mmCIF file of C-alpha atoms and ligand atoms in Angstrom:
data_model
loop_
_atom_site.group_PDB
_atom_site.id
_atom_site.type_symbol
_atom_site.label_atom_id
_atom_site.label_comp_id
_atom_site.label_asym_id
_atom_site.label_seq_id
_atom_site.Cartn_x
_atom_site.Cartn_y
_atom_site.Cartn_z
ATOM 1 C CA MET I 1 100.105 132.768 64.813
ATOM 2 C CA GLY I 2 97.154 132.019 62.806
ATOM 3 C CA THR I 3 98.877 130.889 59.888
ATOM 4 C CA ARG I 4 100.795 127.591 62.599
ATOM 5 C CA LEU I 5 97.160 126.361 62.109
ATOM 6 C CA SER I 6 97.570 126.168 58.030
ATOM 7 C CA LYS I 7 100.591 125.514 57.220
ATOM 8 C CA ALA I 8 100.618 122.450 60.026
ATOM 9 C CA ARG I 9 100.859 119.942 57.505
ATOM 10 C CA ARG I 10 99.294 117.072 60.070
ATOM 11 C CA ILE I 11 96.400 118.882 62.725
ATOM 12 C CA VAL I 12 94.744 117.178 65.195
ATOM 13 C CA VAL I 13 91.223 118.694 66.528
ATOM 14 C CA LYS I 14 90.357 117.529 70.248
ATOM 15 C CA VAL I 15 86.481 118.449 70.488
ATOM 16 C CA GLY I 16 85.229 118.903 73.721
ATOM 17 C CA SER I 17 81.725 117.625 74.837
ATOM 18 C CA ALA I 18 80.520 120.573 75.945
ATOM 19 C CA LEU I 19 80.876 122.176 73.226
ATOM 20 C CA LEU I 20 79.192 119.320 71.024
ATOM 21 C CA VAL I 21 76.206 118.747 73.259
ATOM 22 C CA ASP I 22 74.053 120.846 74.711
ATOM 23 C CA MET I 23 73.986 119.662 77.971
ATOM 24 C CA ALA I 24 70.930 121.791 79.857
ATOM 25 C CA ARG I 25 69.291 119.278 76.913
ATOM 26 C CA GLY I 26 71.236 116.309 76.067
ATOM 27 C CA GLU I 27 71.385 117.145 72.587
ATOM 28 C CA LEU I 28 73.872 117.920 69.505
ATOM 29 C CA ARG I 29 74.594 121.304 68.081
ATOM 30 C CA SER I 30 74.414 120.768 65.039
ATOM 31 C CA ASP I 31 74.685 123.869 63.260
ATOM 32 C CA TRP I 32 78.172 124.123 65.108
ATOM 33 C CA LEU I 33 79.148 121.002 64.157
ATOM 34 C CA LYS I 34 78.256 121.729 60.380
ATOM 35 C CA ALA I 35 80.372 124.834 60.917
ATOM 36 C CA LEU I 36 83.600 123.025 62.193
ATOM 37 C CA GLY I 37 82.666 120.555 59.504
ATOM 38 C CA GLU I 38 83.430 123.910 56.899
ATOM 39 C CA ASP I 39 87.008 124.897 58.413
ATOM 40 C CA ILE I 40 87.438 120.692 58.172
ATOM 41 C CA ALA I 41 87.420 120.765 54.729
ATOM 42 C CA GLU I 42 88.943 124.280 54.668
ATOM 43 C CA LEU I 43 92.453 122.683 56.753
ATOM 44 C CA LYS I 44 92.282 119.737 53.981
ATOM 45 C CA ALA I 45 91.883 121.586 50.854
ATOM 46 C CA GLY I 46 94.898 123.226 52.449
ATOM 47 C CA GLY I 47 96.956 120.211 51.611
ATOM 48 C CA SER I 48 96.887 119.298 55.789
ATOM 49 C CA ASP I 49 95.911 116.057 56.893
ATOM 50 C CA VAL I 50 93.161 116.026 60.052
ATOM 51 C CA ILE I 51 92.352 113.552 62.314
ATOM 52 C CA ILE I 52 89.382 114.560 64.948
ATOM 53 C CA VAL I 53 89.642 113.317 68.601
ATOM 54 C CA SER I 54 85.155 113.786 69.452
ATOM 55 C CA SER I 55 84.429 113.843 73.300
ATOM 56 C CA GLY I 56 80.428 113.582 73.738
ATOM 57 C CA ALA I 57 79.592 110.379 73.852
ATOM 58 C CA ILE I 58 78.563 110.152 77.654
ATOM 59 C CA ALA I 59 76.959 113.297 77.371
ATOM 60 C CA LEU I 60 74.382 111.877 74.568
ATOM 61 C CA GLY I 61 74.440 108.568 75.526
ATOM 62 C CA ARG I 62 72.970 109.064 79.374
ATOM 63 C CA ARG I 63 70.729 110.787 77.642
ATOM 64 C CA ILE I 64 69.552 108.314 75.326
ATOM 65 C CA LEU I 65 69.562 105.320 78.174
ATOM 66 C CA LYS I 66 67.728 108.064 80.468
ATOM 67 C CA LEU I 67 70.044 108.227 83.283
ATOM 68 C CA PRO I 68 69.650 110.185 86.041
ATOM 69 C CA LYS I 69 71.660 113.392 86.952
ATOM 70 C CA GLY I 70 74.651 113.350 88.592
ATOM 71 C CA VAL I 71 77.481 111.201 88.463
ATOM 72 C CA LEU I 72 77.044 108.325 86.470
ATOM 73 C CA LYS I 73 78.433 104.617 87.940
ATOM 74 C CA LEU I 74 80.995 103.608 85.898
ATOM 75 C CA PRO I 75 78.626 100.495 84.286
ATOM 76 C CA GLU I 76 76.536 103.382 83.569
ATOM 77 C CA SER I 77 78.992 105.649 81.716
ATOM 78 C CA GLN I 78 80.067 102.466 79.681
ATOM 79 C CA ALA I 79 76.421 101.703 78.796
ATOM 80 C CA ALA I 80 75.914 105.181 77.927
ATOM 81 C CA ALA I 81 79.537 106.160 75.568
ATOM 82 C CA ALA I 82 77.957 102.557 72.868
ATOM 83 C CA SER I 83 74.896 103.785 72.657
ATOM 84 C CA GLY I 84 76.195 107.816 72.354
ATOM 85 C CA GLN I 85 78.356 106.861 70.231
ATOM 86 C CA ILE I 86 76.793 105.821 67.529
ATOM 87 C CA VAL I 87 74.954 108.887 67.595
ATOM 88 C CA LEU I 88 78.535 110.978 67.507
ATOM 89 C CA ALA I 89 80.033 108.464 64.789
ATOM 90 C CA GLN I 90 76.576 109.476 62.890
ATOM 91 C CA ALA I 91 76.366 113.183 63.104
ATOM 92 C CA TRP I 92 79.817 112.905 62.226
ATOM 93 C CA GLN I 93 80.038 110.792 59.529
ATOM 94 C CA GLN I 94 76.564 113.218 57.728
ATOM 95 C CA VAL I 95 78.965 116.852 58.704
ATOM 96 C CA LEU I 96 82.215 115.430 57.208
ATOM 97 C CA SER I 97 80.070 113.366 54.158
ATOM 98 C CA ASP I 98 78.315 116.977 53.602
ATOM 99 C CA VAL I 99 81.335 118.850 52.904
ATOM 100 C CA GLY I 100 82.882 115.452 50.810
ATOM 101 C CA ILE I 101 85.209 113.732 53.229
ATOM 102 C CA THR I 102 85.616 110.739 54.768
ATOM 103 C CA THR I 103 85.368 109.962 57.809
ATOM 104 C CA GLY I 104 86.734 106.141 59.349
ATOM 105 C CA GLN I 105 86.407 105.527 63.607
ATOM 106 C CA VAL I 106 88.771 104.864 65.515
ATOM 107 C CA LEU I 107 88.331 103.952 68.998
ATOM 108 C CA LEU I 108 91.155 103.341 71.150
ATOM 109 C CA THR I 109 91.839 102.065 74.891
ATOM 110 C CA LEU I 110 95.281 103.126 76.656
ATOM 111 C CA THR I 111 96.764 99.834 75.751
ATOM 112 C CA ASP I 112 97.009 100.938 71.513
ATOM 113 C CA THR I 113 99.192 104.210 72.203
ATOM 114 C CA GLU I 114 101.357 102.044 75.058
ATOM 115 C CA VAL I 115 102.196 98.886 74.368
ATOM 116 C CA ARG I 116 104.593 99.384 71.190
ATOM 117 C CA ARG I 117 103.426 96.409 68.996
ATOM 118 C CA ARG I 118 99.262 97.651 68.961
ATOM 119 C CA TYR I 119 100.745 101.438 69.085
ATOM 120 C CA LEU I 120 102.306 100.228 65.626
ATOM 121 C CA ASN I 121 98.863 98.973 64.133
ATOM 122 C CA ALA I 122 97.336 101.495 65.098
ATOM 123 C CA ARG I 123 99.632 104.064 63.457
ATOM 124 C CA SER I 124 99.432 102.183 59.994
ATOM 125 C CA THR I 125 95.669 102.087 60.655
ATOM 126 C CA LEU I 126 95.880 105.704 60.286
ATOM 127 C CA PHE I 127 98.047 106.282 58.268
ATOM 128 C CA THR I 128 96.787 104.536 55.745
ATOM 129 C CA LEU I 129 93.226 106.247 56.568
ATOM 130 C CA MET I 130 94.570 109.336 55.705
ATOM 131 C CA LYS I 131 96.557 107.566 52.655
ATOM 132 C CA HIS I 132 93.264 107.850 51.567
ATOM 133 C CA GLY I 133 91.866 111.041 52.133
ATOM 134 C CA ALA I 134 89.831 110.185 55.027
ATOM 135 C CA VAL I 135 89.798 111.612 58.068
ATOM 136 C CA PRO I 136 90.004 109.757 61.477
ATOM 137 C CA LEU I 137 87.449 110.015 64.024
ATOM 138 C CA ILE I 138 88.427 108.847 67.071
ATOM 139 C CA ASN I 139 87.521 108.424 70.402
ATOM 140 C CA GLU I 140 88.672 106.272 73.717
ATOM 141 C CA ASN I 141 87.040 102.903 73.596
ATOM 142 C CA ASP I 142 84.636 103.475 76.951
ATOM 143 C CA THR I 143 82.381 100.299 76.833
ATOM 144 C CA VAL I 144 85.541 98.422 77.670
ATOM 145 C CA ALA I 145 88.347 100.947 78.945
ATOM 146 C CA THR I 146 87.625 100.289 83.239
ATOM 147 C CA THR I 147 89.251 102.515 85.173
ATOM 148 C CA GLU I 148 92.670 101.437 85.230
ATOM 149 C CA ILE I 149 93.061 101.434 82.049
ATOM 150 C CA ARG I 150 91.658 104.554 80.934
ATOM 151 C CA TYR I 151 92.881 107.816 79.732
ATOM 152 C CA GLY I 152 89.751 108.370 80.972
ATOM 153 C CA ASP I 153 90.444 112.595 79.626
ATOM 154 C CA ASN I 154 90.256 113.061 75.777
ATOM 155 C CA ASP I 155 93.163 115.959 75.867
ATOM 156 C CA ARG I 156 95.701 113.432 76.592
ATOM 157 C CA LEU I 157 94.494 110.737 74.298
ATOM 158 C CA ALA I 158 94.709 113.431 71.271
ATOM 159 C CA ALA I 159 97.526 114.071 72.242
ATOM 160 C CA ARG I 160 98.918 110.791 71.777
ATOM 161 C CA VAL I 161 97.121 110.284 68.673
ATOM 162 C CA CYS I 162 98.969 113.448 67.448
ATOM 163 C CA SER I 163 102.651 111.564 68.851
ATOM 164 C CA MET I 164 102.178 108.421 67.067
ATOM 165 C CA VAL I 165 100.983 110.314 63.628
ATOM 166 C CA SER I 166 103.893 112.467 63.647
ATOM 167 C CA GLY I 167 100.998 115.588 63.854
ATOM 168 C CA ASP I 168 102.719 118.858 63.613
ATOM 169 C CA CYS I 169 100.054 120.796 66.065
ATOM 170 C CA LEU I 170 97.809 119.648 68.322
ATOM 171 C CA VAL I 171 94.312 121.562 68.623
ATOM 172 C CA LEU I 172 92.483 121.250 72.059
ATOM 173 C CA LEU I 173 88.652 122.938 71.890
ATOM 174 C CA SER I 174 86.682 123.445 74.856
ATOM 175 C CA ASP I 175 85.215 125.855 76.224
ATOM 176 C CA VAL I 176 88.320 127.084 78.192
ATOM 177 C CA ALA I 177 89.708 130.040 75.509
ATOM 178 C CA GLY I 178 93.343 129.696 77.043
ATOM 179 C CA LEU I 179 96.151 130.323 80.106
ATOM 180 C CA TYR I 180 95.345 132.594 82.464
ATOM 181 C CA THR I 181 98.394 133.837 85.446
ATOM 182 C CA LYS I 182 94.942 133.250 87.565
ATOM 183 C CA PRO I 183 91.557 132.159 87.515
ATOM 184 C CA PRO I 184 90.410 134.625 84.979
ATOM 185 C CA GLU I 185 87.508 135.420 87.467
ATOM 186 C CA LYS I 186 90.239 137.098 89.648
ATOM 187 C CA SER I 187 91.318 140.300 89.587
ATOM 188 C CA GLY I 188 94.919 140.827 87.912
ATOM 189 C CA ALA I 189 94.505 137.684 85.694
ATOM 190 C CA GLU I 190 95.836 138.078 82.499
ATOM 191 C CA PHE I 191 95.884 135.676 79.431
ATOM 192 C CA ILE I 192 99.106 134.713 78.118
ATOM 193 C CA SER I 193 98.672 133.521 73.785
ATOM 194 C CA GLU I 194 102.154 131.473 74.240
ATOM 195 C CA VAL I 195 104.213 129.819 76.159
ATOM 196 C CA GLU I 196 107.588 128.317 75.154
ATOM 197 C CA LYS I 197 108.494 126.653 77.494
ATOM 198 C CA ILE I 198 105.663 124.435 80.671
ATOM 199 C CA THR I 199 108.038 125.773 83.485
ATOM 200 C CA PRO I 200 106.858 125.458 87.371
ATOM 201 C CA ASP I 201 105.155 128.599 87.131
ATOM 202 C CA ILE I 202 103.006 127.638 84.137
ATOM 203 C CA GLU I 203 102.203 124.044 86.269
ATOM 204 C CA ALA I 204 101.074 126.481 88.987
ATOM 205 C CA MET I 205 99.125 128.850 86.344
ATOM 206 C CA ALA I 206 97.415 125.443 85.409
ATOM 207 C CA GLY I 207 96.973 124.459 88.830
ATOM 208 C CA ILE I 208 95.059 127.560 89.683
ATOM 209 C CA SER I 209 92.856 127.734 87.006
ATOM 210 C CA ALA I 210 91.690 124.425 86.612
ATOM 211 C CA THR I 211 88.170 124.287 85.921
ATOM 212 C CA ASP I 212 85.609 121.287 86.316
ATOM 213 C CA VAL I 213 84.177 121.002 83.657
ATOM 214 C CA GLY I 214 84.103 118.179 81.772
ATOM 215 C CA SER I 215 87.235 115.424 82.585
ATOM 216 C CA GLY I 216 89.159 118.121 81.453
ATOM 217 C CA GLY I 217 90.323 121.623 83.232
ATOM 218 C CA MET I 218 93.550 122.770 82.514
ATOM 219 C CA ILE I 219 95.804 120.694 84.115
ATOM 220 C CA THR I 220 94.954 117.514 81.929
ATOM 221 C CA LYS I 221 95.531 120.084 78.603
ATOM 222 C CA ILE I 222 98.816 120.797 80.094
ATOM 223 C CA GLU I 223 99.759 117.099 80.443
ATOM 224 C CA ALA I 224 98.834 117.085 76.583
ATOM 225 C CA ALA I 225 100.780 119.973 75.676
ATOM 226 C CA LYS I 226 104.398 117.977 77.111
ATOM 227 C CA ILE I 227 103.084 115.054 75.328
ATOM 228 C CA ALA I 228 102.784 117.488 72.057
ATOM 229 C CA LEU I 229 105.310 119.364 72.792
ATOM 230 C CA GLY I 230 108.109 117.080 73.557
ATOM 231 C CA ALA I 231 106.703 115.019 70.240
ATOM 232 C CA GLY I 232 107.497 117.792 68.292
ATOM 233 C CA ALA I 233 104.090 119.062 68.031
ATOM 234 C CA ASN I 234 103.138 122.729 68.257
ATOM 235 C CA MET I 235 99.812 122.924 71.085
ATOM 236 C CA VAL I 236 96.756 124.872 71.245
ATOM 237 C CA ILE I 237 93.741 125.748 73.128
ATOM 238 C CA ALA I 238 91.283 127.852 72.194
ATOM 239 C CA ALA I 239 87.974 128.054 73.677
ATOM 240 C CA GLY I 240 85.372 126.532 70.555
ATOM 241 C CA GLU I 241 81.621 127.489 72.256
ATOM 242 C CA GLY I 242 81.240 130.383 68.728
ATOM 243 C CA LEU I 243 80.946 129.129 65.374
ATOM 244 C CA ASN I 244 83.670 128.394 62.665
ATOM 245 C CA PRO I 245 86.617 127.356 65.909
ATOM 246 C CA LEU I 246 89.063 126.614 64.023
ATOM 247 C CA LYS I 247 88.732 129.679 61.863
ATOM 248 C CA SER I 248 88.480 132.083 64.446
ATOM 249 C CA ILE I 249 92.168 130.293 65.343
ATOM 250 C CA MET I 250 92.944 131.346 61.713
ATOM 251 C CA THR I 251 92.336 134.643 61.952
ATOM 252 C CA GLY I 252 94.057 134.971 64.996
ATOM 253 C CA GLY I 253 91.216 134.510 67.278
ATOM 254 C CA LYS I 254 91.808 133.982 71.077
ATOM 255 C CA CYS I 255 94.008 131.529 71.726
ATOM 256 C CA THR I 256 96.886 130.710 73.567
ATOM 257 C CA TRP I 257 100.423 128.665 71.166
ATOM 258 C CA PHE I 258 101.976 125.991 73.443
ATOM 259 C CA LYS I 259 104.962 126.822 70.783
ATOM 260 C CA ALA I 260 107.563 122.817 70.545
ATOM 261 C CA SER I 261 111.101 123.324 69.981
ATOM 262 C CA SER I 262 111.881 120.528 67.285
ATOM 263 C CA SER I 263 109.734 118.561 63.992
ATOM 264 C CA PRO I 264 107.870 115.508 64.890
ATOM 265 C CA MET I 265 110.397 113.478 62.951
ATOM 266 C CA ILE I 266 113.671 114.382 64.880
ATOM 267 C CA SER I 267 111.526 113.770 68.210
ATOM 268 C CA ARG I 268 111.095 110.277 66.896
ATOM 269 C CA LYS I 269 114.640 109.807 65.344
ATOM 270 C CA ARG I 270 115.537 111.089 68.839
ATOM 271 C CA TRP I 271 113.145 108.257 70.837
ATOM 272 C CA ILE I 272 115.243 105.855 68.590
ATOM 273 C CA ALA I 273 118.204 106.511 68.472
ATOM 274 C CA GLY I 274 118.798 107.736 72.385
ATOM 275 C CA THR I 275 115.498 106.127 74.282
ATOM 276 C CA LEU I 276 115.486 102.855 73.065
ATOM 277 C CA GLU I 277 117.167 100.514 74.429
ATOM 278 C CA PRO I 278 118.254 97.827 71.211
ATOM 279 C CA SER I 279 117.030 94.028 71.712
ATOM 280 C CA GLY I 280 118.744 92.728 68.625
ATOM 281 C CA ILE I 281 121.312 93.297 65.779
ATOM 282 C CA VAL I 282 120.910 93.018 61.849
ATOM 283 C CA ARG I 283 123.727 92.656 59.910
ATOM 284 C CA ILE I 284 123.832 93.859 56.499
ATOM 285 C CA ASP I 285 125.506 93.993 53.181
ATOM 286 C CA ASP I 286 127.830 96.973 51.825
ATOM 287 C CA GLY I 287 125.356 97.732 48.966
ATOM 288 C CA ALA I 288 122.407 98.169 51.840
ATOM 289 C CA VAL I 289 124.515 100.193 54.079
ATOM 290 C CA LYS I 290 125.299 102.790 50.949
ATOM 291 C CA ALA I 291 121.271 102.870 50.339
ATOM 292 C CA LEU I 292 120.559 103.384 53.210
ATOM 293 C CA LYS I 293 123.100 106.865 53.806
ATOM 294 C CA ARG I 294 121.232 107.388 50.633
ATOM 295 C CA GLY I 295 117.670 107.529 52.698
ATOM 296 C CA THR I 296 116.205 104.173 52.045
ATOM 297 C CA SER I 297 114.122 101.794 53.757
ATOM 298 C CA LEU I 298 116.218 98.758 55.395
ATOM 299 C CA LEU I 299 114.920 95.580 52.672
ATOM 300 C CA PRO I 300 115.128 91.731 53.974
ATOM 301 C CA ALA I 301 117.663 91.512 50.859
ATOM 302 C CA GLY I 302 120.576 93.376 51.958
ATOM 303 C CA VAL I 303 120.387 91.730 55.347
ATOM 304 C CA ILE I 304 123.433 88.442 56.296
ATOM 305 C CA GLU I 305 122.609 88.342 59.263
ATOM 306 C CA VAL I 306 119.945 88.512 62.690
ATOM 307 C CA SER I 307 120.553 87.525 66.169
ATOM 308 C CA GLY I 308 119.291 88.545 69.388
ATOM 309 C CA ASP I 309 115.434 88.489 70.695
ATOM 310 C CA PHE I 310 113.373 91.359 69.618
ATOM 311 C CA ARG I 311 109.132 91.318 69.264
ATOM 312 C CA ARG I 312 107.981 93.443 66.046
ATOM 313 C CA GLY I 313 108.403 96.736 66.671
ATOM 314 C CA ASP I 314 110.717 96.537 68.992
ATOM 315 C CA ALA I 315 114.485 98.759 68.215
ATOM 316 C CA VAL I 316 117.389 97.140 66.286
ATOM 317 C CA SER I 317 120.748 98.106 65.560
ATOM 318 C CA VAL I 318 122.012 97.902 62.158
ATOM 319 C CA GLN I 319 125.443 96.816 62.155
ATOM 320 C CA ASN I 320 127.664 96.210 58.981
ATOM 321 C CA GLY I 321 131.405 94.361 59.513
ATOM 322 C CA ALA I 322 133.346 96.903 58.183
ATOM 323 C CA GLU I 323 131.853 100.660 59.777
ATOM 324 C CA GLY I 324 130.245 99.234 62.817
ATOM 325 C CA GLU I 325 126.417 99.804 64.269
ATOM 326 C CA VAL I 326 125.324 102.341 60.938
ATOM 327 C CA ALA I 327 121.821 102.993 62.253
ATOM 328 C CA ARG I 328 119.019 102.375 64.510
ATOM 329 C CA GLY I 329 115.342 101.260 63.970
ATOM 330 C CA LEU I 330 111.959 99.823 64.750
ATOM 331 C CA ILE I 331 111.744 96.432 63.069
ATOM 332 C CA ALA I 332 108.914 95.213 61.143
ATOM 333 C CA TYR I 333 109.083 91.145 62.168
ATOM 334 C CA ASP I 334 109.109 89.660 65.003
ATOM 335 C CA LYS I 335 113.152 87.693 65.401
ATOM 336 C CA SER I 336 111.546 84.764 63.751
ATOM 337 C CA ASP I 337 110.470 85.995 60.166
ATOM 338 C CA ALA I 338 113.178 88.424 60.171
ATOM 339 C CA VAL I 339 115.988 84.956 59.621
ATOM 340 C CA ARG I 340 113.077 83.581 57.834
ATOM 341 C CA ILE I 341 113.091 86.777 55.085
ATOM 342 C CA ALA I 342 117.013 87.829 56.270
ATOM 343 C CA GLY I 343 118.985 88.389 52.007
ATOM 344 C CA LYS I 344 115.421 87.588 50.409
ATOM 345 C CA LYS I 345 113.821 89.826 47.711
ATOM 346 C CA SER I 346 110.811 91.904 49.218
ATOM 347 C CA LYS I 347 108.812 89.480 46.740
ATOM 348 C CA GLU I 348 109.495 86.409 48.579
ATOM 349 C CA ILE I 349 108.587 87.044 51.285
ATOM 350 C CA GLU I 350 104.912 85.919 51.386
ATOM 351 C CA GLU I 351 106.358 82.390 50.472
ATOM 352 C CA GLN I 352 108.292 82.448 52.968
ATOM 353 C CA LEU I 353 106.139 83.243 55.702
ATOM 354 C CA GLY I 354 102.422 82.660 54.578
ATOM 355 C CA TYR I 355 101.620 85.220 54.610
ATOM 356 C CA ARG I 356 102.338 89.377 52.907
ATOM 357 C CA GLY I 357 103.755 91.443 55.976
ATOM 358 C CA ARG I 358 105.898 94.918 54.736
ATOM 359 C CA ASP I 359 108.465 94.934 52.103
ATOM 360 C CA GLU I 360 110.628 96.814 54.308
ATOM 361 C CA LEU I 361 112.247 95.217 56.854
ATOM 362 C CA ILE I 362 112.705 98.761 59.120
ATOM 363 C CA HIS I 363 110.688 101.728 57.058
ATOM 364 C CA ARG I 364 112.899 104.486 56.266
ATOM 365 C CA ASP I 365 110.456 107.249 58.720
ATOM 366 C CA ASP I 366 111.032 104.099 61.850
ATOM 367 C CA LEU I 367 115.616 104.196 61.392
ATOM 368 C CA VAL I 368 118.342 105.943 62.093
ATOM 369 C CA LEU I 369 121.827 106.966 60.818
ATOM 370 C CA MET I 370 124.251 106.723 63.537
ATOM 371 C CA GLY I 371 127.669 108.389 63.749
ATOM 372 C CA ASN I 372 126.671 110.853 61.500
HETATM 373 N N1 LIG Q 401 85.074 109.788 76.028
HETATM 374 C C1 LIG Q 401 84.714 110.324 76.678
HETATM 375 C C2 LIG Q 401 82.851 110.631 75.782
HETATM 376 O O1 LIG Q 401 82.972 110.637 75.216
HETATM 377 C C3 LIG Q 401 85.078 111.982 76.836
HETATM 378 C C4 LIG Q 401 86.003 112.241 77.934
HETATM 379 C C5 LIG Q 401 86.013 113.389 77.106
HETATM 380 O O2 LIG Q 401 85.717 114.965 78.040
HETATM 381 O O3 LIG Q 401 87.972 114.145 78.185
HETATM 382 O O4 LIG Q 401 81.834 110.961 76.267
#
């Protein structure tokens, strides 16, 4: 099962506060982090894209600002996050550059993953970082996220990120080894090493084995599993305290795998084709129909007419006089801009709009052919 990790094409690794920060001293566990950097380098060398979702900003910052022990008030934890995040990012930057990896920090809020246009922006920034070989380093933007608009836990944030980047494996490293049939300290508790489906039984097990450590616990991990599996990614939970925790997963160490039944691409296309209500129609010529059937993106040149009311990122129906609905996809332009570039060559886009937009009206990753 360890090969599930080494064979994954795009891996999101969530690292919990309790692993990164020695809670008694409020300091980073540098040797541990260094070893994790080596694991990440090994995955990258094997051809996988890696994205890190790292907690620890508040745990570090509260010591830097000498805040009192116990539960922090919201402004205090926001201030702690502000101070801690710099130290956290610096530590990751150092550890990754030591193994020849560039990183880039992306701080996200709930709206960045929930509002489609913001989601598309964040997604393309992450793709661009990865295209240039960098490992994105992500945390919640705790300094601006107030209670109502917060994830509050990085398990679900990491799952959303995994779905956003079409990742095929989500790794949750924390101080929990995985899922047990009942709390591990109880007699008769059995470890579950593989979950095929999140059933009510599995949820009940998670409920009774929830821990109070961090803001995670098993309940948010199961929530994360639902998001990851729904997006076609496998998820694995492993205790990460020991050195080289990713290597340990790859070599058969103790962990719980949650298996996805489809792939990220299939899940995404199913979502586009079936779940989203098209808010516009793009009529295309016969040449464009042939091109789409060959698997290309939809360029503005093949468009005859655009109608409906849509914003960038909305779902539209792609139609042709003879064939009816040929495809559905997420359009890369607002309606007013799409109208202006319809029928134009990609190199004319800038002249038409006054800015350099994307070449494609609908990128092939965002396009699903209908009826075949
Ligand atoms: N974003 C928080 C931090 O960096 C951590 C949230 C969590 O532990 O899940 O401190």
